[in-house]
């Protein structure tokens, strides 16, 4: 649920200039042992600054619910902000 500021758009023409680190909900490969070390896999979802601010104000679950409600394609870095 942590966020990062890319300092610029994810892609040219994108309003997504932040990233949301998220677990792979429902995925079978969230953890693996590699060379006797446990590795955790996370999604890096491109989000807008407004979505980041929404997450800070209302929480990660609220942002996730907003994405579901608005049927946001989180893999589309050229999408409009959901907020």
mmCIF file of N, CA and C in Angstrom:
data_model
loop_
_atom_site.group_PDB
_atom_site.id
_atom_site.type_symbol
_atom_site.label_atom_id
_atom_site.label_comp_id
_atom_site.label_asym_id
_atom_site.label_seq_id
_atom_site.Cartn_x
_atom_site.Cartn_y
_atom_site.Cartn_z
ATOM 1 N N UNK A 1 0.782 -1.200 0.000
ATOM 2 C CA UNK A 1 0.000 0.000 0.000
ATOM 3 C C UNK A 1 0.831 1.275 0.000
ATOM 4 N N UNK A 2 2.152 1.154 -0.045
ATOM 5 C CA UNK A 2 2.993 2.350 -0.098
ATOM 6 C C UNK A 2 2.961 2.942 -1.498
ATOM 7 N N UNK A 3 3.261 4.227 -1.594
ATOM 8 C CA UNK A 3 3.296 4.899 -2.885
ATOM 9 C C UNK A 3 4.672 5.497 -3.138
ATOM 10 N N UNK A 4 4.969 5.688 -4.411
ATOM 11 C CA UNK A 4 6.214 6.344 -4.812
ATOM 12 C C UNK A 4 5.870 7.453 -5.797
ATOM 13 N N UNK A 5 6.640 8.515 -5.763
ATOM 14 C CA UNK A 5 6.478 9.634 -6.686
ATOM 15 C C UNK A 5 7.535 9.470 -7.771
ATOM 16 N N UNK A 6 7.099 9.275 -9.005
ATOM 17 C CA UNK A 6 8.044 9.100 -10.104
ATOM 18 C C UNK A 6 8.705 10.417 -10.500
ATOM 19 N N UNK A 7 8.071 11.542 -10.153
ATOM 20 C CA UNK A 7 8.620 12.840 -10.508
ATOM 21 C C UNK A 7 8.321 13.248 -11.941
ATOM 22 N N UNK A 8 7.659 12.387 -12.673
ATOM 23 C CA UNK A 8 7.255 12.655 -14.047
ATOM 24 C C UNK A 8 6.222 11.603 -14.436
ATOM 25 N N UNK A 9 5.504 11.794 -15.520
ATOM 26 C CA UNK A 9 4.511 10.795 -15.932
ATOM 27 C C UNK A 9 5.140 9.431 -16.205
ATOM 28 N N UNK A 10 4.363 8.398 -15.927
ATOM 29 C CA UNK A 10 4.794 7.014 -16.169
ATOM 30 C C UNK A 10 5.143 6.823 -17.652
ATOM 31 N N UNK A 11 4.283 7.352 -18.505
ATOM 32 C CA UNK A 11 4.484 7.336 -19.959
ATOM 33 C C UNK A 11 4.184 8.733 -20.495
ATOM 34 N N UNK A 12 4.708 9.068 -21.658
ATOM 35 C CA UNK A 12 4.391 10.353 -22.277
ATOM 36 C C UNK A 12 2.878 10.457 -22.458
ATOM 37 N N UNK A 13 2.300 11.566 -22.039
ATOM 38 C CA UNK A 13 0.863 11.785 -22.168
ATOM 39 C C UNK A 13 0.042 11.211 -21.018
ATOM 40 N N UNK A 14 0.692 10.611 -20.049
ATOM 41 C CA UNK A 14 -0.014 10.009 -18.914
ATOM 42 C C UNK A 14 -0.128 11.000 -17.766
ATOM 43 N N UNK A 15 -1.243 10.932 -17.036
ATOM 44 C CA UNK A 15 -1.377 11.739 -15.814
ATOM 45 C C UNK A 15 -0.932 10.935 -14.597
ATOM 46 N N UNK A 16 -0.556 9.678 -14.804
ATOM 47 C CA UNK A 16 -0.080 8.822 -13.707
ATOM 48 C C UNK A 16 1.397 9.101 -13.462
ATOM 49 N N UNK A 17 1.664 9.852 -12.396
ATOM 50 C CA UNK A 17 3.040 10.212 -12.075
ATOM 51 C C UNK A 17 3.480 9.657 -10.722
ATOM 52 N N UNK A 18 2.662 8.750 -10.172
ATOM 53 C CA UNK A 18 2.969 8.062 -8.925
ATOM 54 C C UNK A 18 2.763 6.571 -9.140
ATOM 55 N N UNK A 19 3.247 5.775 -8.214
ATOM 56 C CA UNK A 19 3.045 4.334 -8.270
ATOM 57 C C UNK A 19 2.534 3.822 -6.941
ATOM 58 N N UNK A 20 1.705 2.816 -6.978
ATOM 59 C CA UNK A 20 1.152 2.173 -5.785
ATOM 60 C C UNK A 20 1.692 0.758 -5.724
ATOM 61 N N UNK A 21 2.379 0.417 -4.641
ATOM 62 C CA UNK A 21 2.864 -0.945 -4.440
ATOM 63 C C UNK A 21 1.746 -1.753 -3.814
ATOM 64 N N UNK A 22 1.421 -2.876 -4.440
ATOM 65 C CA UNK A 22 0.287 -3.673 -4.000
ATOM 66 C C UNK A 22 0.616 -5.154 -4.096
ATOM 67 N N UNK A 23 0.055 -5.943 -3.188
ATOM 68 C CA UNK A 23 0.230 -7.392 -3.278
ATOM 69 C C UNK A 23 -0.558 -7.916 -4.462
ATOM 70 N N UNK A 24 -0.178 -9.046 -4.933
ATOM 71 C CA UNK A 24 -0.859 -9.685 -6.062
ATOM 72 C C UNK A 24 -2.059 -10.444 -5.521
ATOM 73 N N UNK A 25 -3.106 -9.729 -5.219
ATOM 74 C CA UNK A 25 -4.293 -10.309 -4.615
ATOM 75 C C UNK A 25 -4.810 -11.481 -5.439
ATOM 76 N N UNK A 26 -4.883 -12.643 -4.799
ATOM 77 C CA UNK A 26 -5.420 -13.820 -5.464
ATOM 78 C C UNK A 26 -4.409 -14.559 -6.320
ATOM 79 N N UNK A 27 -3.228 -14.006 -6.486
ATOM 80 C CA UNK A 27 -2.226 -14.676 -7.309
ATOM 81 C C UNK A 27 -1.564 -15.808 -6.529
ATOM 82 N N UNK A 28 -1.206 -16.853 -7.229
ATOM 83 C CA UNK A 28 -0.572 -18.002 -6.590
ATOM 84 C C UNK A 28 0.894 -17.728 -6.269
ATOM 85 N N UNK A 29 1.531 -16.855 -7.032
ATOM 86 C CA UNK A 29 2.956 -16.602 -6.839
ATOM 87 C C UNK A 29 3.150 -15.233 -6.204
ATOM 88 N N UNK A 30 2.858 -15.127 -4.929
ATOM 89 C CA UNK A 30 3.091 -13.880 -4.213
ATOM 90 C C UNK A 30 4.419 -13.955 -3.472
ATOM 91 N N UNK A 31 4.807 -15.184 -3.089
ATOM 92 C CA UNK A 31 6.072 -15.406 -2.396
ATOM 93 C C UNK A 31 6.777 -16.584 -3.039
ATOM 94 N N UNK A 32 8.069 -16.524 -3.012
ATOM 95 C CA UNK A 32 8.857 -17.642 -3.516
ATOM 96 C C UNK A 32 10.143 -17.696 -2.722
ATOM 97 N N UNK A 33 10.743 -18.853 -2.687
ATOM 98 C CA UNK A 33 12.040 -19.010 -2.051
ATOM 99 C C UNK A 33 13.073 -19.161 -3.154
ATOM 100 N N UNK A 34 14.007 -18.253 -3.174
ATOM 101 C CA UNK A 34 15.064 -18.250 -4.174
ATOM 102 C C UNK A 34 16.392 -18.221 -3.434
ATOM 103 N N UNK A 35 17.215 -19.200 -3.693
ATOM 104 C CA UNK A 35 18.513 -19.308 -3.008
ATOM 105 C C UNK A 35 18.357 -19.193 -1.498
ATOM 106 N N UNK A 36 17.361 -19.896 -0.975
ATOM 107 C CA UNK A 36 17.072 -19.960 0.461
ATOM 108 C C UNK A 36 16.616 -18.629 1.062
ATOM 109 N N UNK A 37 16.206 -17.694 0.226
ATOM 110 C CA UNK A 37 15.689 -16.409 0.687
ATOM 111 C C UNK A 37 14.257 -16.264 0.220
ATOM 112 N N UNK A 38 13.376 -15.803 1.111
ATOM 113 C CA UNK A 38 11.987 -15.596 0.729
ATOM 114 C C UNK A 38 11.862 -14.265 -0.012
ATOM 115 N N UNK A 39 11.250 -14.316 -1.182
ATOM 116 C CA UNK A 39 11.062 -13.135 -2.023
ATOM 117 C C UNK A 39 9.571 -12.851 -2.125
ATOM 118 N N UNK A 40 9.173 -11.596 -1.947
ATOM 119 C CA UNK A 40 7.774 -11.176 -2.068
ATOM 120 C C UNK A 40 7.620 -10.397 -3.367
ATOM 121 N N UNK A 41 6.584 -10.734 -4.135
ATOM 122 C CA UNK A 41 6.315 -10.074 -5.407
ATOM 123 C C UNK A 41 5.178 -9.076 -5.216
ATOM 124 N N UNK A 42 5.345 -7.881 -5.768
ATOM 125 C CA UNK A 42 4.340 -6.828 -5.657
ATOM 126 C C UNK A 42 4.030 -6.270 -7.042
ATOM 127 N N UNK A 43 2.808 -5.756 -7.186
ATOM 128 C CA UNK A 43 2.427 -4.991 -8.369
ATOM 129 C C UNK A 43 2.919 -3.559 -8.169
ATOM 130 N N UNK A 44 3.328 -2.904 -9.218
ATOM 131 C CA UNK A 44 3.579 -1.463 -9.204
ATOM 132 C C UNK A 44 2.538 -0.868 -10.140
ATOM 133 N N UNK A 45 1.498 -0.295 -9.544
ATOM 134 C CA UNK A 45 0.357 0.212 -10.291
ATOM 135 C C UNK A 45 0.511 1.713 -10.512
ATOM 136 N N UNK A 46 0.495 2.184 -11.765
ATOM 137 C CA UNK A 46 0.579 3.620 -12.001
ATOM 138 C C UNK A 46 -0.700 4.317 -11.537
ATOM 139 N N UNK A 47 -0.531 5.371 -10.737
ATOM 140 C CA UNK A 47 -1.671 6.146 -10.241
ATOM 141 C C UNK A 47 -1.364 7.633 -10.371
ATOM 142 N N UNK A 48 -2.413 8.438 -10.237
ATOM 143 C CA UNK A 48 -2.250 9.895 -10.301
ATOM 144 C C UNK A 48 -1.970 10.448 -8.907
ATOM 145 N N UNK A 49 -1.522 11.681 -8.855
ATOM 146 C CA UNK A 49 -1.293 12.334 -7.570
ATOM 147 C C UNK A 49 -2.599 12.446 -6.787
ATOM 148 N N UNK A 50 -3.707 12.724 -7.490
ATOM 149 C CA UNK A 50 -5.011 12.829 -6.826
ATOM 150 C C UNK A 50 -5.416 11.487 -6.205
ATOM 151 N N UNK A 51 -5.124 10.389 -6.904
ATOM 152 C CA UNK A 51 -5.433 9.060 -6.349
ATOM 153 C C UNK A 51 -4.559 8.762 -5.145
ATOM 154 N N UNK A 52 -3.294 9.175 -5.206
ATOM 155 C CA UNK A 52 -2.402 9.024 -4.049
ATOM 156 C C UNK A 52 -2.947 9.813 -2.853
ATOM 157 N N UNK A 53 -3.379 11.053 -3.094
ATOM 158 C CA UNK A 53 -3.936 11.885 -2.029
ATOM 159 C C UNK A 53 -5.211 11.259 -1.455
ATOM 160 N N UNK A 54 -6.030 10.671 -2.311
ATOM 161 C CA UNK A 54 -7.255 9.985 -1.887
ATOM 162 C C UNK A 54 -6.907 8.809 -0.976
ATOM 163 N N UNK A 55 -5.875 8.046 -1.351
ATOM 164 C CA UNK A 55 -5.437 6.908 -0.536
ATOM 165 C C UNK A 55 -4.952 7.373 0.832
ATOM 166 N N UNK A 56 -4.220 8.466 0.863
ATOM 167 C CA UNK A 56 -3.718 8.996 2.134
ATOM 168 C C UNK A 56 -4.883 9.444 3.017
ATOM 169 N N UNK A 57 -5.871 10.106 2.420
ATOM 170 C CA UNK A 57 -7.001 10.637 3.189
ATOM 171 C C UNK A 57 -7.980 9.557 3.636
ATOM 172 N N UNK A 58 -8.306 8.605 2.747
ATOM 173 C CA UNK A 58 -9.366 7.638 3.034
ATOM 174 C C UNK A 58 -8.881 6.204 3.244
ATOM 175 N N UNK A 59 -7.641 5.926 2.878
ATOM 176 C CA UNK A 59 -7.083 4.591 3.076
ATOM 177 C C UNK A 59 -7.012 3.775 1.791
ATOM 178 N N UNK A 60 -6.174 2.759 1.839
ATOM 179 C CA UNK A 60 -5.947 1.896 0.680
ATOM 180 C C UNK A 60 -7.214 1.159 0.265
ATOM 181 N N UNK A 61 -7.964 0.660 1.221
ATOM 182 C CA UNK A 61 -9.188 -0.082 0.896
ATOM 183 C C UNK A 61 -10.192 0.810 0.162
ATOM 184 N N UNK A 62 -10.294 2.070 0.595
ATOM 185 C CA UNK A 62 -11.214 3.001 -0.069
ATOM 186 C C UNK A 62 -10.777 3.257 -1.512
ATOM 187 N N UNK A 63 -9.472 3.381 -1.735
ATOM 188 C CA UNK A 63 -8.986 3.583 -3.104
ATOM 189 C C UNK A 63 -9.276 2.348 -3.947
ATOM 190 N N UNK A 64 -9.043 1.178 -3.394
ATOM 191 C CA UNK A 64 -9.335 -0.062 -4.107
ATOM 192 C C UNK A 64 -10.822 -0.151 -4.453
ATOM 193 N N UNK A 65 -11.679 0.202 -3.520
ATOM 194 C CA UNK A 65 -13.124 0.183 -3.773
ATOM 195 C C UNK A 65 -13.503 1.174 -4.873
ATOM 196 N N UNK A 66 -12.857 2.331 -4.881
ATOM 197 C CA UNK A 66 -13.103 3.328 -5.922
ATOM 198 C C UNK A 66 -12.706 2.777 -7.291
ATOM 199 N N UNK A 67 -11.549 2.113 -7.360
ATOM 200 C CA UNK A 67 -11.101 1.512 -8.613
ATOM 201 C C UNK A 67 -12.109 0.472 -9.104
ATOM 202 N N UNK A 68 -12.625 -0.342 -8.190
ATOM 203 C CA UNK A 68 -13.601 -1.372 -8.568
ATOM 204 C C UNK A 68 -14.900 -0.711 -9.030
ATOM 205 N N UNK A 69 -15.375 0.265 -8.258
ATOM 206 C CA UNK A 69 -16.627 0.964 -8.580
ATOM 207 C C UNK A 69 -16.569 1.611 -9.957
ATOM 208 N N UNK A 70 -15.430 2.225 -10.272
ATOM 209 C CA UNK A 70 -15.290 2.936 -11.546
ATOM 210 C C UNK A 70 -14.693 2.066 -12.643
ATOM 211 N N UNK A 71 -14.520 0.773 -12.340
ATOM 212 C CA UNK A 71 -13.980 -0.193 -13.292
ATOM 213 C C UNK A 71 -12.686 0.305 -13.933
ATOM 214 N N UNK A 72 -11.765 0.740 -13.088
ATOM 215 C CA UNK A 72 -10.487 1.278 -13.536
ATOM 216 C C UNK A 72 -9.590 0.146 -14.029
ATOM 217 N N UNK A 73 -9.002 0.333 -15.202
ATOM 218 C CA UNK A 73 -8.002 -0.595 -15.710
ATOM 219 C C UNK A 73 -6.657 -0.100 -15.179
ATOM 220 N N UNK A 74 -6.228 -0.687 -14.075
ATOM 221 C CA UNK A 74 -5.012 -0.217 -13.389
ATOM 222 C C UNK A 74 -3.745 -0.405 -14.216
ATOM 223 N N UNK A 75 -3.800 -1.230 -15.238
ATOM 224 C CA UNK A 75 -2.635 -1.420 -16.092
ATOM 225 C C UNK A 75 -2.533 -0.340 -17.171
ATOM 226 N N UNK A 76 -3.567 0.471 -17.313
ATOM 227 C CA UNK A 76 -3.582 1.506 -18.346
ATOM 228 C C UNK A 76 -3.026 2.810 -17.783
ATOM 229 N N UNK A 77 -1.777 3.069 -18.056
ATOM 230 C CA UNK A 77 -1.128 4.281 -17.540
ATOM 231 C C UNK A 77 -1.610 5.540 -18.248
ATOM 232 N N UNK A 78 -2.365 5.402 -19.328
ATOM 233 C CA UNK A 78 -2.886 6.562 -20.053
ATOM 234 C C UNK A 78 -4.329 6.883 -19.683
ATOM 235 N N UNK A 79 -4.861 6.195 -18.676
ATOM 236 C CA UNK A 79 -6.253 6.383 -18.246
ATOM 237 C C UNK A 79 -6.410 7.714 -17.514
ATOM 238 N N UNK A 80 -7.653 8.158 -17.407
ATOM 239 C CA UNK A 80 -7.958 9.367 -16.633
ATOM 240 C C UNK A 80 -7.959 9.017 -15.140
ATOM 241 N N UNK A 81 -7.768 10.004 -14.312
ATOM 242 C CA UNK A 81 -7.796 9.800 -12.864
ATOM 243 C C UNK A 81 -9.199 9.363 -12.443
ATOM 244 N N UNK A 82 -9.273 8.488 -11.466
ATOM 245 C CA UNK A 82 -10.568 8.029 -10.955
ATOM 246 C C UNK A 82 -11.130 8.971 -9.907
ATOM 247 N N UNK A 83 -10.350 9.944 -9.494
ATOM 248 C CA UNK A 83 -10.780 10.882 -8.450
ATOM 249 C C UNK A 83 -11.289 12.151 -9.086
#
